[in-house]
PDB file of C-alpha atoms in Angstrom:
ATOM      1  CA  UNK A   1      58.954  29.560-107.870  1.00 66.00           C
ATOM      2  CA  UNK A   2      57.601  26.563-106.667  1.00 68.00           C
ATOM      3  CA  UNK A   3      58.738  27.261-103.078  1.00 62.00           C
ATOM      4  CA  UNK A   4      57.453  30.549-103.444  1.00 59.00           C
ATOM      5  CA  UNK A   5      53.993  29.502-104.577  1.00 63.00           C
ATOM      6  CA  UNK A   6      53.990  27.397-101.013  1.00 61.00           C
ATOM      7  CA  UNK A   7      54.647  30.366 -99.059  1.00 58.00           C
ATOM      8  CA  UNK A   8      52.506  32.449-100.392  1.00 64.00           C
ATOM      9  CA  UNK A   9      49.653  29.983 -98.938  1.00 66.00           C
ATOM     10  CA  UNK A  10      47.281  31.307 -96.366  1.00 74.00           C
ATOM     11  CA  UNK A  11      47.393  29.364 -92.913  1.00 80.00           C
ATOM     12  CA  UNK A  12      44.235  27.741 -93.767  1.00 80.00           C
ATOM     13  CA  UNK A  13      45.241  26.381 -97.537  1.00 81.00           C
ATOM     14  CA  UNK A  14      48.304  24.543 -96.637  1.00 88.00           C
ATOM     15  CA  UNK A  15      48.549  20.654 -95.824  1.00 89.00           C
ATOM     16  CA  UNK A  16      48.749  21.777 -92.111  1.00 93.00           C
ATOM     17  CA  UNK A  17      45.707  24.050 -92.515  1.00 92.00           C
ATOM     18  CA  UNK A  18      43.872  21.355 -93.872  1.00 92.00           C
ATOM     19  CA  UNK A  19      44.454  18.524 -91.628  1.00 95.00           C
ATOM     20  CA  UNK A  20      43.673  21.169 -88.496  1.00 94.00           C
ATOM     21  CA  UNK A  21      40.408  22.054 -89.900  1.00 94.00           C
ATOM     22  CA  UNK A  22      39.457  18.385 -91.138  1.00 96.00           C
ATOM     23  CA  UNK A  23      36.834  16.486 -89.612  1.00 97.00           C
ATOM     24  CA  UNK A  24      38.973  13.581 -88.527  1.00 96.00           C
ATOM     25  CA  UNK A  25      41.574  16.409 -86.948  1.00 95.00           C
ATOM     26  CA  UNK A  26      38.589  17.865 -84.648  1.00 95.00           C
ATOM     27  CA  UNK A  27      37.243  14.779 -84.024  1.00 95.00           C
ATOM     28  CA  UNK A  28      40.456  13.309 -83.228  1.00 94.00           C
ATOM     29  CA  UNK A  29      41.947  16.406 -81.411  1.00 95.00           C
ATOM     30  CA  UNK A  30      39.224  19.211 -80.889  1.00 95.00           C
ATOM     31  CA  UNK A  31      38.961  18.219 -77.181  1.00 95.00           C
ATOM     32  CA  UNK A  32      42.561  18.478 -76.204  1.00 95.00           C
ATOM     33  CA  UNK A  33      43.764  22.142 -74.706  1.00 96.00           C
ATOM     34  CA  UNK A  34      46.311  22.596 -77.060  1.00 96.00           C
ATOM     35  CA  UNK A  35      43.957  22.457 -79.871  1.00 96.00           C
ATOM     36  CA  UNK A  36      42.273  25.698 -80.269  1.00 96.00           C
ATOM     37  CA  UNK A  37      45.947  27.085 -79.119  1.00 97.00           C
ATOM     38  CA  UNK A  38      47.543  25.538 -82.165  1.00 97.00           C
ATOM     39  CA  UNK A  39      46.157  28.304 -85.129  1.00 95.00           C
ATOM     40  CA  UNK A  40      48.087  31.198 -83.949  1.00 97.00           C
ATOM     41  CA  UNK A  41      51.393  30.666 -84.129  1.00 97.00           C
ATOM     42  CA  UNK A  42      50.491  28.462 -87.637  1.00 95.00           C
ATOM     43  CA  UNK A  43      49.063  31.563 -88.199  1.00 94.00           C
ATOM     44  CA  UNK A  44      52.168  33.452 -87.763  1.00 95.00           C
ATOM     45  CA  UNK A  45      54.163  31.346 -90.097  1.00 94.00           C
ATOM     46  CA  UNK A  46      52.563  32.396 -93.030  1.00 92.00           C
ATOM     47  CA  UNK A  47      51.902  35.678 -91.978  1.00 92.00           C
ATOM     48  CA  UNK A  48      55.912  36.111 -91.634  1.00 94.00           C
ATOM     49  CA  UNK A  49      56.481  34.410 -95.440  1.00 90.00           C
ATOM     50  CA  UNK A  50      54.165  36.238 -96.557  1.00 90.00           C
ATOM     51  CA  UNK A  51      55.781  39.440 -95.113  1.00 92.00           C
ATOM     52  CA  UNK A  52      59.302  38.405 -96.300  1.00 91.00           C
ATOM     53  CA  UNK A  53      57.320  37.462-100.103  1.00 88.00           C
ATOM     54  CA  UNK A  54      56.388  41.159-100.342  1.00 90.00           C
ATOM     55  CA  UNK A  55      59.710  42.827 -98.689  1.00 93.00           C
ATOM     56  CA  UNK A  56      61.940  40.644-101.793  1.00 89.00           C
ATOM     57  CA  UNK A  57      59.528  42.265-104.296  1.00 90.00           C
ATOM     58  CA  UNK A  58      61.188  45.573-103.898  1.00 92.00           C
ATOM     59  CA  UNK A  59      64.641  46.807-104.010  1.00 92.00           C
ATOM     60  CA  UNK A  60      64.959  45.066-100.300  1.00 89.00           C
ATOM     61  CA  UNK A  61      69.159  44.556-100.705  1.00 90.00           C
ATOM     62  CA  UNK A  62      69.813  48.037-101.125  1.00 93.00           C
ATOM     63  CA  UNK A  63      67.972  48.996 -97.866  1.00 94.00           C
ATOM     64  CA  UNK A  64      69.349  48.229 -94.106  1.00 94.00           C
ATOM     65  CA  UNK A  65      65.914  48.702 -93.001  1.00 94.00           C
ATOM     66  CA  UNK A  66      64.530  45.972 -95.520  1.00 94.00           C
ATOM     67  CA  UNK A  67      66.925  43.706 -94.607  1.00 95.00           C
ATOM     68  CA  UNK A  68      66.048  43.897 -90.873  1.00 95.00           C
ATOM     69  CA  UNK A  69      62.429  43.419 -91.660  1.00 94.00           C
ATOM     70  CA  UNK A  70      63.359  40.010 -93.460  1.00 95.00           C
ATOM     71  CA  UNK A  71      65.817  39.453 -90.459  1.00 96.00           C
ATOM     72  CA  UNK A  72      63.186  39.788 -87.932  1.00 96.00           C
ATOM     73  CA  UNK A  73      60.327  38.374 -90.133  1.00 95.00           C
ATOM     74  CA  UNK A  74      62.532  35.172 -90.548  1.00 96.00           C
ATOM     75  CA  UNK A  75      62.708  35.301 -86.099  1.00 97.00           C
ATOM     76  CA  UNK A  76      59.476  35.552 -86.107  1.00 97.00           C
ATOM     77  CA  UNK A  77      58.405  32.730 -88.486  1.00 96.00           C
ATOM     78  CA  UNK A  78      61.248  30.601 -86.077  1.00 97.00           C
ATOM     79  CA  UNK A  79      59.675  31.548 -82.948  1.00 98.00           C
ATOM     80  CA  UNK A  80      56.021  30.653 -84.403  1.00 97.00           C
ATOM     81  CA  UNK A  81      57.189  27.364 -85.764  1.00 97.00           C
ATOM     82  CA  UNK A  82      58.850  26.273 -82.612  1.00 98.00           C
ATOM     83  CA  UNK A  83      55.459  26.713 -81.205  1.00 98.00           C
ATOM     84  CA  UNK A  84      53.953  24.796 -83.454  1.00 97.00           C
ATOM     85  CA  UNK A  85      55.769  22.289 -82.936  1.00 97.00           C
ATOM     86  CA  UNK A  86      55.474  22.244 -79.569  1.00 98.00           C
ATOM     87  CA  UNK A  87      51.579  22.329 -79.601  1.00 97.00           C
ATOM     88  CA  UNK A  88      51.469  19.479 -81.770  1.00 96.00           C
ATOM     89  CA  UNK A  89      53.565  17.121 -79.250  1.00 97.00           C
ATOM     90  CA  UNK A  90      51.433  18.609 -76.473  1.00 97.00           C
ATOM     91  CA  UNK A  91      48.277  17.505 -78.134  1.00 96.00           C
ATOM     92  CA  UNK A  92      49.784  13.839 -79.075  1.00 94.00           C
ATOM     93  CA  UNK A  93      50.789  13.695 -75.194  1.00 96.00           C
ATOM     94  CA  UNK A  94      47.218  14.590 -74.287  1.00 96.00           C
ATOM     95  CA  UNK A  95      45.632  12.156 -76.517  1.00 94.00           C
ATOM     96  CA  UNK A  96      48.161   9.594 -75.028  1.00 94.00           C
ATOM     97  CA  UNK A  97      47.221  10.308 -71.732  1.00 95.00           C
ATOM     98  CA  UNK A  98      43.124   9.414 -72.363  1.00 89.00           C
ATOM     99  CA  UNK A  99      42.410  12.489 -69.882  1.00 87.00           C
ATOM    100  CA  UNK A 100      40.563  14.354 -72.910  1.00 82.00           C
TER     101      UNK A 100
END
């Protein structure tokens, strides 16, 4: 699927990815603490589709332990997110506050 297809991007490849390793992002952003902090938990996010991609290949609803992987896989990608988020309003708030 289409959906699919965007998950199955690497960190680096998606619209995120690509704004975070532009130019105008570094040039822009590449000063501010929560810069180099930000790749990570992006990081994570795909990492954690990607693991949930492979799991639904196999015969994951027939198998408790499957489903837990998705279940905590689907935490994880959460967790990362939220942290992603998070770094992005910290840098904003640091390139607000002219200190960088």
């Amino acid at each position: 699927s289409a959906e699919g297809q965007e998950a199955s991007l690497y960190h680096s490849n998606c619209r995120l990815g690509k704004w975070y390793e532009s130019d105008e992002c570094h040039a822009q952003f590449g000063s501010m603490p929560s810069y180099p902090v930000l790749e990570p938990p992006h990081a994570r996010v795909h990492d954690g589709a990607h693991a949930v991609l492979h799991i639904l290949q196999t015969d994951w609803s027939n198998s408790n332990d499957s489903m837990n992987e998705v279940v905590a896989a689907f935490e994880d990608i959460e967790s990362a997110s939220g942290e992603v988020m998070d770094l992005m309003q910290s840098m904003v708030e640091e390139k607000i506050s002219g200190r960088y």
